[in-house]
Each structure stands twice: as structure tokens, then as C-alpha cells.
mmCIF file with all atom_site columns, N, CA and C in Angstrom:
data_model
loop_
_atom_site.group_PDB
_atom_site.id
_atom_site.type_symbol
_atom_site.label_atom_id
_atom_site.label_alt_id
_atom_site.label_comp_id
_atom_site.label_asym_id
_atom_site.label_entity_id
_atom_site.label_seq_id
_atom_site.pdbx_PDB_ins_code
_atom_site.Cartn_x
_atom_site.Cartn_y
_atom_site.Cartn_z
_atom_site.occupancy
_atom_site.B_iso_or_equiv
_atom_site.pdbx_formal_charge
_atom_site.auth_seq_id
_atom_site.auth_comp_id
_atom_site.auth_asym_id
_atom_site.auth_atom_id
_atom_site.pdbx_PDB_model_num
ATOM 1   N N  . MET F 1 1  ? -22.650  68.903  18.443 1.00 46.00 ? 1  MET F N  1
ATOM 2   C CA . MET F 1 1  ? -23.508  69.567  17.568 1.00 46.00 ? 1  MET F CA 1
ATOM 3   C C  . MET F 1 1  ? -24.687  69.590  18.429 1.00 46.00 ? 1  MET F C  1
ATOM 4   N N  . GLU F 1 2  ? -25.321  68.904  18.789 1.00 48.00 ? 2  GLU F N  1
ATOM 5   C CA . GLU F 1 2  ? -27.103  69.312  19.433 1.00 48.00 ? 2  GLU F CA 1
ATOM 6   C C  . GLU F 1 2  ? -26.394  69.727  20.640 1.00 48.00 ? 2  GLU F C  1
ATOM 7   N N  . SER F 1 3  ? -25.383  70.022  20.954 1.00 48.00 ? 3  SER F N  1
ATOM 8   C CA . SER F 1 3  ? -25.239  70.476  22.211 1.00 48.00 ? 3  SER F CA 1
ATOM 9   C C  . SER F 1 3  ? -24.859  72.152  22.416 1.00 48.00 ? 3  SER F C  1
ATOM 10  N N  . ALA F 1 4  ? -25.047  72.750  20.982 1.00 50.00 ? 4  ALA F N  1
ATOM 11  C CA . ALA F 1 4  ? -24.183  74.164  20.727 1.00 50.00 ? 4  ALA F CA 1
ATOM 12  C C  . ALA F 1 4  ? -25.810  75.311  21.010 1.00 50.00 ? 4  ALA F C  1
ATOM 13  N N  . PRO F 1 5  ? -26.817  74.501  20.575 1.00 49.00 ? 5  PRO F N  1
ATOM 14  C CA . PRO F 1 5  ? -28.099  75.219  20.736 1.00 49.00 ? 5  PRO F CA 1
ATOM 15  C C  . PRO F 1 5  ? -28.324  75.684  22.468 1.00 49.00 ? 5  PRO F C  1
ATOM 16  N N  . GLU F 1 6  ? -28.216  74.625  22.712 1.00 51.00 ? 6  GLU F N  1
ATOM 17  C CA . GLU F 1 6  ? -28.442  74.805  24.812 1.00 51.00 ? 6  GLU F CA 1
ATOM 18  C C  . GLU F 1 6  ? -27.660  75.384  25.189 1.00 51.00 ? 6  GLU F C  1
ATOM 19  N N  . ALA F 1 7  ? -26.449  75.849  24.572 1.00 54.00 ? 7  ALA F N  1
ATOM 20  C CA . ALA F 1 7  ? -25.258  77.015  25.249 1.00 54.00 ? 7  ALA F CA 1
ATOM 21  C C  . ALA F 1 7  ? -26.066  78.144  25.341 1.00 54.00 ? 7  ALA F C  1
ATOM 22  N N  . LYS F 1 8  ? -27.020  78.624  23.938 1.00 58.00 ? 8  LYS F N  1
ATOM 23  C CA . LYS F 1 8  ? -27.598  79.349  23.870 1.00 58.00 ? 8  LYS F CA 1
ATOM 24  C C  . LYS F 1 8  ? -28.505  80.254  24.775 1.00 58.00 ? 8  LYS F C  1
ATOM 25  N N  . ILE F 1 9  ? -29.282  79.080  25.367 1.00 54.00 ? 9  ILE F N  1
ATOM 26  C CA . ILE F 1 9  ? -30.330  79.256  25.739 1.00 54.00 ? 9  ILE F CA 1
ATOM 27  C C  . ILE F 1 9  ? -30.111  80.303  27.144 1.00 54.00 ? 9  ILE F C  1
ATOM 28  N N  . PRO F 1 10 ? -30.766  81.408  27.951 1.00 55.00 ? 10 PRO F N  1
ATOM 29  C CA . PRO F 1 10 ? -30.209  81.819  28.953 1.00 55.00 ? 10 PRO F CA 1
ATOM 30  C C  . PRO F 1 10 ? -30.429  81.080  30.370 1.00 55.00 ? 10 PRO F C  1
ATOM 31  N N  . LYS F 1 11 ? -30.137  81.230  31.154 1.00 57.00 ? 11 LYS F N  1
ATOM 32  C CA . LYS F 1 11 ? -30.035  80.171  32.258 1.00 57.00 ? 11 LYS F CA 1
ATOM 33  C C  . LYS F 1 11 ? -31.310  80.916  32.922 1.00 57.00 ? 11 LYS F C  1
ATOM 34  N N  . ILE F 1 12 ? -32.183  81.887  33.201 1.00 54.00 ? 12 ILE F N  1
ATOM 35  C CA . ILE F 1 12 ? -33.115  81.904  33.447 1.00 54.00 ? 12 ILE F CA 1
ATOM 36  C C  . ILE F 1 12 ? -34.214  81.292  33.071 1.00 54.00 ? 12 ILE F C  1
ATOM 37  N N  . ALA F 1 13 ? -34.107  80.479  31.353 1.00 49.00 ? 13 ALA F N  1
ATOM 38  C CA . ALA F 1 13 ? -34.810  79.254  30.648 1.00 49.00 ? 13 ALA F CA 1
ATOM 39  C C  . ALA F 1 13 ? -35.060  78.342  31.270 1.00 49.00 ? 13 ALA F C  1
ATOM 40  N N  . GLN F 1 14 ? -33.887  77.611  31.675 1.00 49.00 ? 14 GLN F N  1
ATOM 41  C CA . GLN F 1 14 ? -33.318  76.693  32.006 1.00 49.00 ? 14 GLN F CA 1
ATOM 42  C C  . GLN F 1 14 ? -33.751  76.252  33.197 1.00 49.00 ? 14 GLN F C  1
ATOM 43  N N  . ASN F 1 15 ? -33.429  77.733  34.216 1.00 50.00 ? 15 ASN F N  1
ATOM 44  C CA . ASN F 1 15 ? -34.189  77.078  35.712 1.00 50.00 ? 15 ASN F CA 1
ATOM 45  C C  . ASN F 1 15 ? -35.103  77.233  35.650 1.00 50.00 ? 15 ASN F C  1
ATOM 46  N N  . SER F 1 16 ? -36.421  76.913  35.811 1.00 52.00 ? 16 SER F N  1
ATOM 47  C CA . SER F 1 16 ? -37.962  77.578  35.995 1.00 52.00 ? 16 SER F CA 1
ATOM 48  C C  . SER F 1 16 ? -37.891  77.438  37.386 1.00 52.00 ? 16 SER F C  1
ATOM 49  N N  . LYS F 1 17 ? -36.841  76.749  38.546 1.00 60.00 ? 17 LYS F N  1
ATOM 50  C CA . LYS F 1 17 ? -37.945  76.987  39.745 1.00 60.00 ? 17 LYS F CA 1
ATOM 51  C C  . LYS F 1 17 ? -36.721  78.300  40.563 1.00 60.00 ? 17 LYS F C  1
ATOM 52  N N  . THR F 1 18 ? -36.589  79.658  39.878 1.00 62.00 ? 18 THR F N  1
ATOM 53  C CA . THR F 1 18 ? -35.925  80.155  40.720 1.00 62.00 ? 18 THR F CA 1
ATOM 54  C C  . THR F 1 18 ? -36.710  81.313  41.328 1.00 62.00 ? 18 THR F C  1
ATOM 55  N N  . ALA F 1 19 ? -36.092  81.857  42.566 1.00 64.00 ? 19 ALA F N  1
ATOM 56  C CA . ALA F 1 19 ? -36.530  82.500  43.761 1.00 64.00 ? 19 ALA F CA 1
ATOM 57  C C  . ALA F 1 19 ? -36.883  83.644  43.121 1.00 64.00 ? 19 ALA F C  1
ATOM 58  N N  . PRO F 1 20 ? -38.057  84.292  43.618 1.00 61.00 ? 20 PRO F N  1
ATOM 59  C CA . PRO F 1 20 ? -38.717  85.102  43.292 1.00 61.00 ? 20 PRO F CA 1
ATOM 60  C C  . PRO F 1 20 ? -37.473  86.420  43.801 1.00 61.00 ? 20 PRO F C  1
ATOM 61  N N  . SER F 1 21 ? -37.449  87.353  43.178 1.00 66.00 ? 21 SER F N  1
ATOM 62  C CA . SER F 1 21 ? -36.685  88.922  43.588 1.00 66.00 ? 21 SER F CA 1
ATOM 63  C C  . SER F 1 21 ? -37.655  89.289  44.939 1.00 66.00 ? 21 SER F C  1
ATOM 64  N N  . SER F 1 22 ? -37.008  90.180  45.532 1.00 68.00 ? 22 SER F N  1
ATOM 65  C CA . SER F 1 22 ? -37.146  90.838  46.820 1.00 68.00 ? 22 SER F CA 1
ATOM 66  C C  . SER F 1 22 ? -38.433  91.736  46.256 1.00 68.00 ? 22 SER F C  1
ATOM 67  N N  . GLU F 1 23 ? -38.545  92.155  45.150 1.00 64.00 ? 23 GLU F N  1
ATOM 68  C CA . GLU F 1 23 ? -39.152  93.255  44.498 1.00 64.00 ? 23 GLU F CA 1
ATOM 69  C C  . GLU F 1 23 ? -41.098  92.386  44.076 1.00 64.00 ? 23 GLU F C  1
ATOM 70  N N  . THR F 1 24 ? -40.610  91.176  43.844 1.00 62.00 ? 24 THR F N  1
ATOM 71  C CA . THR F 1 24 ? -41.987  90.488  43.537 1.00 62.00 ? 24 THR F CA 1
ATOM 72  C C  . THR F 1 24 ? -42.618  89.955  44.679 1.00 62.00 ? 24 THR F C  1
ATOM 73  N N  . THR F 1 25 ? -41.762  89.724  45.954 1.00 63.00 ? 25 THR F N  1
ATOM 74  C CA . THR F 1 25 ? -42.205  89.397  47.318 1.00 63.00 ? 25 THR F CA 1
ATOM 75  C C  . THR F 1 25 ? -43.054  90.331  47.430 1.00 63.00 ? 25 THR F C  1
ATOM 76  N N  . LYS F 1 26 ? -42.373  91.593  47.615 1.00 63.00 ? 26 LYS F N  1
ATOM 77  C CA . LYS F 1 26 ? -42.937  92.946  47.919 1.00 63.00 ? 26 LYS F CA 1
ATOM 78  C C  . LYS F 1 26 ? -44.363  93.083  47.195 1.00 63.00 ? 26 LYS F C  1
ATOM 79  N N  . ILE F 1 27 ? -44.845  92.847  45.823 1.00 63.00 ? 27 ILE F N  1
ATOM 80  C CA . ILE F 1 27 ? -46.011  92.970  45.395 1.00 63.00 ? 27 ILE F CA 1
ATOM 81  C C  . ILE F 1 27 ? -46.800  91.759  46.132 1.00 63.00 ? 27 ILE F C  1
ATOM 82  N N  . LEU F 1 28 ? -46.420  90.483  46.232 1.00 63.00 ? 28 LEU F N  1
ATOM 83  C CA . LEU F 1 28 ? -47.418  89.631  46.405 1.00 63.00 ? 28 LEU F CA 1
ATOM 84  C C  . LEU F 1 28 ? -48.130  89.356  48.014 1.00 63.00 ? 28 LEU F C  1
ATOM 85  N N  . LYS F 1 29 ? -46.961  90.476  48.821 1.00 68.00 ? 29 LYS F N  1
ATOM 86  C CA . LYS F 1 29 ? -47.510  90.748  50.148 1.00 68.00 ? 29 LYS F CA 1
ATOM 87  C C  . LYS F 1 29 ? -48.344  91.859  50.366 1.00 68.00 ? 29 LYS F C  1
ATOM 88  N N  . ALA F 1 30 ? -48.340  92.802  49.413 1.00 66.00 ? 30 ALA F N  1
ATOM 89  C CA . ALA F 1 30 ? -49.453  93.720  49.685 1.00 66.00 ? 30 ALA F CA 1
ATOM 90  C C  . ALA F 1 30 ? -51.025  93.520  49.316 1.00 66.00 ? 30 ALA F C  1
ATOM 91  N N  . PRO F 1 31 ? -51.580  94.278  50.754 1.00 70.00 ? 31 PRO F N  1
ATOM 92  C CA . PRO F 1 31 ? -52.919  93.804  50.816 1.00 70.00 ? 31 PRO F CA 1
ATOM 93  C C  . PRO F 1 31 ? -53.577  94.052  49.788 1.00 70.00 ? 31 PRO F C  1
ATOM 94  N N  . PRO F 1 32 ? -54.721  93.203  49.407 1.00 70.00 ? 32 PRO F N  1
ATOM 95  C CA . PRO F 1 32 ? -55.550  93.575  47.960 1.00 70.00 ? 32 PRO F CA 1
ATOM 96  C C  . PRO F 1 32 ? -55.983  94.711  48.731 1.00 70.00 ? 32 PRO F C  1
ATOM 97  N N  . ILE F 1 33 ? -56.632  95.475  47.190 1.00 66.00 ? 33 ILE F N  1
ATOM 98  C CA . ILE F 1 33 ? -57.404  96.741  47.554 1.00 66.00 ? 33 ILE F CA 1
ATOM 99  C C  . ILE F 1 33 ? -58.721  96.305  47.670 1.00 66.00 ? 33 ILE F C  1
ATOM 100 N N  . ALA F 1 34 ? -59.487  97.430  48.747 1.00 66.00 ? 34 ALA F N  1
ATOM 101 C CA . ALA F 1 34 ? -60.822  96.501  48.813 1.00 66.00 ? 34 ALA F CA 1
ATOM 102 C C  . ALA F 1 34 ? -61.872  96.911  47.262 1.00 66.00 ? 34 ALA F C  1
ATOM 103 N N  . PRO F 1 35 ? -62.957  96.382  46.487 1.00 63.00 ? 35 PRO F N  1
ATOM 104 C CA . PRO F 1 35 ? -63.293  97.015  45.480 1.00 63.00 ? 35 PRO F CA 1
ATOM 105 C C  . PRO F 1 35 ? -64.447  98.361  45.844 1.00 63.00 ? 35 PRO F C  1
ATOM 106 N N  . SER F 1 36 ? -64.540  98.696  47.107 1.00 61.00 ? 36 SER F N  1
ATOM 107 C CA . SER F 1 36 ? -65.373  100.037 47.738 1.00 61.00 ? 36 SER F CA 1
ATOM 108 C C  . SER F 1 36 ? -64.586  101.074 47.047 1.00 61.00 ? 36 SER F C  1
ATOM 109 N N  . LYS F 1 37 ? -63.326  101.003 47.346 1.00 64.00 ? 37 LYS F N  1
ATOM 110 C CA . LYS F 1 37 ? -62.060  101.822 47.652 1.00 64.00 ? 37 LYS F CA 1
ATOM 111 C C  . LYS F 1 37 ? -61.893  102.191 46.139 1.00 64.00 ? 37 LYS F C  1
ATOM 112 N N  . LEU F 1 38 ? -61.887  100.909 44.981 1.00 67.00 ? 38 LEU F N  1
ATOM 113 C CA . LEU F 1 38 ? -61.566  100.896 43.661 1.00 67.00 ? 38 LEU F CA 1
ATOM 114 C C  . LEU F 1 38 ? -62.753  102.428 43.130 1.00 67.00 ? 38 LEU F C  1
ATOM 115 N N  . PHE F 1 39 ? -64.039  101.600 43.266 1.00 70.00 ? 39 PHE F N  1
ATOM 116 C CA . PHE F 1 39 ? -64.904  102.235 42.610 1.00 70.00 ? 39 PHE F CA 1
ATOM 117 C C  . PHE F 1 39 ? -65.632  103.207 43.905 1.00 70.00 ? 39 PHE F C  1
ATOM 118 N N  . PRO F 1 40 ? -66.124  104.629 43.596 1.00 73.00 ? 40 PRO F N  1
ATOM 119 C CA . PRO F 1 40 ? -66.939  105.281 44.471 1.00 73.00 ? 40 PRO F CA 1
ATOM 120 C C  . PRO F 1 40 ? -68.358  104.921 44.288 1.00 73.00 ? 40 PRO F C  1
ATOM 121 N N  . GLU F 1 41 ? -69.340  105.354 45.382 1.00 75.00 ? 41 GLU F N  1
ATOM 122 C CA . GLU F 1 41 ? -70.121  104.305 44.940 1.00 75.00 ? 41 GLU F CA 1
ATOM 123 C C  . GLU F 1 41 ? -71.529  105.644 44.010 1.00 75.00 ? 41 GLU F C  1
ATOM 124 N N  . PRO F 1 42 ? -72.248  105.030 43.107 1.00 78.00 ? 42 PRO F N  1
ATOM 125 C CA . PRO F 1 42 ? -73.212  106.107 42.225 1.00 78.00 ? 42 PRO F CA 1
ATOM 126 C C  . PRO F 1 42 ? -73.666  107.104 42.731 1.00 78.00 ? 42 PRO F C  1
ATOM 127 N N  . VAL F 1 43 ? -73.679  107.982 42.518 1.00 81.00 ? 43 VAL F N  1
ATOM 128 C CA . VAL F 1 43 ? -74.507  109.499 42.728 1.00 81.00 ? 43 VAL F CA 1
ATOM 129 C C  . VAL F 1 43 ? -75.721  109.470 42.189 1.00 81.00 ? 43 VAL F C  1
ATOM 130 N N  . LYS F 1 44 ? -76.788  109.071 42.431 1.00 84.00 ? 44 LYS F N  1
ATOM 131 C CA . LYS F 1 44 ? -77.862  109.502 42.287 1.00 84.00 ? 44 LYS F CA 1
ATOM 132 C C  . LYS F 1 44 ? -78.426  110.777 41.998 1.00 84.00 ? 44 LYS F C  1
ATOM 133 N N  . ALA F 1 45 ? -79.137  111.093 40.173 1.00 84.00 ? 45 ALA F N  1
ATOM 134 C CA . ALA F 1 45 ? -78.758  112.535 39.804 1.00 84.00 ? 45 ALA F CA 1
ATOM 135 C C  . ALA F 1 45 ? -79.988  112.150 40.264 1.00 84.00 ? 45 ALA F C  1
ATOM 136 N N  . TYR F 1 46 ? -80.979  113.759 40.138 1.00 85.00 ? 46 TYR F N  1
ATOM 137 C CA . TYR F 1 46 ? -82.155  114.184 39.806 1.00 85.00 ? 46 TYR F CA 1
ATOM 138 C C  . TYR F 1 46 ? -82.312  114.581 38.260 1.00 85.00 ? 46 TYR F C  1
ATOM 139 N N  . VAL F 1 47 ? -83.323  113.245 37.715 1.00 84.00 ? 47 VAL F N  1
ATOM 140 C CA . VAL F 1 47 ? -83.770  113.185 36.430 1.00 84.00 ? 47 VAL F CA 1
ATOM 141 C C  . VAL F 1 47 ? -85.460  114.308 36.258 1.00 84.00 ? 47 VAL F C  1
ATOM 142 N N  . PRO F 1 48 ? -85.404  115.360 35.594 1.00 84.00 ? 48 PRO F N  1
ATOM 143 C CA . PRO F 1 48 ? -86.897  115.471 35.604 1.00 84.00 ? 48 PRO F CA 1
ATOM 144 C C  . PRO F 1 48 ? -87.518  115.046 34.839 1.00 84.00 ? 48 PRO F C  1
ATOM 145 N N  . PRO F 1 49 ? -88.724  115.661 34.760 1.00 85.00 ? 49 PRO F N  1
ATOM 146 C CA . PRO F 1 49 ? -89.703  114.525 33.613 1.00 85.00 ? 49 PRO F CA 1
ATOM 147 C C  . PRO F 1 49 ? -89.603  115.112 32.410 1.00 85.00 ? 49 PRO F C  1
ATOM 148 N N  . ILE F 1 50 ? -88.969  114.647 31.402 1.00 82.00 ? 50 ILE F N  1
ATOM 149 C CA . ILE F 1 50 ? -89.510  115.732 29.915 1.00 82.00 ? 50 ILE F CA 1
ATOM 150 C C  . ILE F 1 50 ? -90.458  116.052 30.118 1.00 82.00 ? 50 ILE F C  1
ATOM 151 N N  . SER F 1 51 ? -90.927  117.345 29.134 1.00 79.00 ? 51 SER F N  1
ATOM 152 C CA . SER F 1 51 ? -91.823  117.807 29.213 1.00 79.00 ? 51 SER F CA 1
ATOM 153 C C  . SER F 1 51 ? -91.720  118.432 27.443 1.00 79.00 ? 51 SER F C  1
ATOM 154 N N  . PHE F 1 52 ? -92.541  117.927 26.357 1.00 71.00 ? 52 PHE F N  1
ATOM 155 C CA . PHE F 1 52 ? -91.831  118.431 25.197 1.00 71.00 ? 52 PHE F CA 1
ATOM 156 C C  . PHE F 1 52 ? -93.047  119.739 24.791 1.00 71.00 ? 52 PHE F C  1
ATOM 157 N N  . PRO F 1 53 ? -92.451  120.657 24.165 1.00 70.00 ? 53 PRO F N  1
ATOM 158 C CA . PRO F 1 53 ? -93.404  121.645 23.985 1.00 70.00 ? 53 PRO F CA 1
ATOM 159 C C  . PRO F 1 53 ? -94.409  121.877 23.081 1.00 70.00 ? 53 PRO F C  1
ATOM 160 N N  . GLN F 1 54 ? -95.742  122.429 23.745 1.00 70.00 ? 54 GLN F N  1
ATOM 161 C CA . GLN F 1 54 ? -96.713  122.452 22.783 1.00 70.00 ? 54 GLN F CA 1
ATOM 162 C C  . GLN F 1 54 ? -96.972  122.412 21.509 1.00 70.00 ? 54 GLN F C  1
ATOM 163 N N  . ARG F 1 55 ? -96.156  123.380 21.195 1.00 68.00 ? 55 ARG F N  1
ATOM 164 C CA . ARG F 1 55 ? -95.900  123.846 19.765 1.00 68.00 ? 55 ARG F CA 1
ATOM 165 C C  . ARG F 1 55 ? -95.640  123.190 18.854 1.00 68.00 ? 55 ARG F C  1
ATOM 166 N N  . LEU F 1 56 ? -94.660  121.662 19.297 1.00 58.00 ? 56 LEU F N  1
ATOM 167 C CA . LEU F 1 56 ? -94.651  120.914 18.078 1.00 58.00 ? 56 LEU F CA 1
ATOM 168 C C  . LEU F 1 56 ? -95.988  119.767 17.842 1.00 58.00 ? 56 LEU F C  1
ATOM 169 N N  . LYS F 1 57 ? -96.665  119.648 18.983 1.00 56.00 ? 57 LYS F N  1
ATOM 170 C CA . LYS F 1 57 ? -97.819  118.425 18.846 1.00 56.00 ? 57 LYS F CA 1
ATOM 171 C C  . LYS F 1 57 ? -98.895  119.571 17.962 1.00 56.00 ? 57 LYS F C  1
ATOM 172 N N  . LYS F 1 58 ? -99.126  120.909 17.684 1.00 56.00 ? 58 LYS F N  1
ATOM 173 C CA . LYS F 1 58 ? -99.915  121.384 17.558 1.00 56.00 ? 58 LYS F CA 1
ATOM 174 C C  . LYS F 1 58 ? -99.509  121.707 15.804 1.00 56.00 ? 58 LYS F C  1
ATOM 175 N N  . ASP F 1 59 ? -97.856  121.346 15.618 1.00 58.00 ? 59 ASP F N  1
ATOM 176 C CA . ASP F 1 59 ? -97.826  121.220 13.905 1.00 58.00 ? 59 ASP F CA 1
ATOM 177 C C  . ASP F 1 59 ? -98.084  120.594 13.280 1.00 58.00 ? 59 ASP F C  1
ATOM 178 N N  . LYS F 1 60 ? -97.676  119.150 14.209 1.00 59.00 ? 60 LYS F N  1
ATOM 179 C CA . LYS F 1 60 ? -98.159  118.340 13.588 1.00 59.00 ? 60 LYS F CA 1
ATOM 180 C C  . LYS F 1 60 ? -99.503  117.753 13.335 1.00 59.00 ? 60 LYS F C  1
ATOM 181 N N  . LYS F 1 61 ? -100.670 118.216 13.670 1.00 57.00 ? 61 LYS F N  1
ATOM 182 C CA . LYS F 1 61 ? -101.687 118.209 13.748 1.00 57.00 ? 61 LYS F CA 1
ATOM 183 C C  . LYS F 1 61 ? -102.211 119.199 12.562 1.00 57.00 ? 61 LYS F C  1
ATOM 184 N N  . ASP F 1 62 ? -101.512 120.031 12.447 1.00 51.00 ? 62 ASP F N  1
ATOM 185 C CA . ASP F 1 62 ? -101.840 120.880 10.961 1.00 51.00 ? 62 ASP F CA 1
ATOM 186 C C  . ASP F 1 62 ? -101.371 119.968 9.832  1.00 51.00 ? 62 ASP F C  1
ATOM 187 N N  . ASN F 1 63 ? -100.509 119.441 10.087 1.00 50.00 ? 63 ASN F N  1
ATOM 188 C CA . ASN F 1 63 ? -100.291 118.988 8.620  1.00 50.00 ? 63 ASN F CA 1
ATOM 189 C C  . ASN F 1 63 ? -101.146 117.891 8.311  1.00 50.00 ? 63 ASN F C  1
#
């Protein structure tokens, strides 16, 4: 009776030392991607200084 559950276990789960398939070896042998290729260098955009309209300052003084 104890051998019945073992028969239901697939062969892959029983043998953990199976040889890797050809697909996995291709993935493992692929050269690593350089981080510089993954992310382009950041672009430094020009941000002009913020100038608030003068009328807002005048309205605050009046109130």
C-alpha cells in the first residue's frame, strides 16, 4: 500500500540530476548583456529658472 503513492510521482521529480535540455544550455551559454546597453545614458535637459508672474505678488500685498 505504501508503494502506491510513489508510482504517481513523475520521473522528473524523482530524478533531480537530469541532464539539462539543449534549450537551457543555449540560454546559459548566451553572453551577458552589458548594463550600458540595457539603459541609455540619461539626457540632461535644460530647465529654465522659474519666474512667477509679478501680478500674483501684487495681489497678495493688496489682500
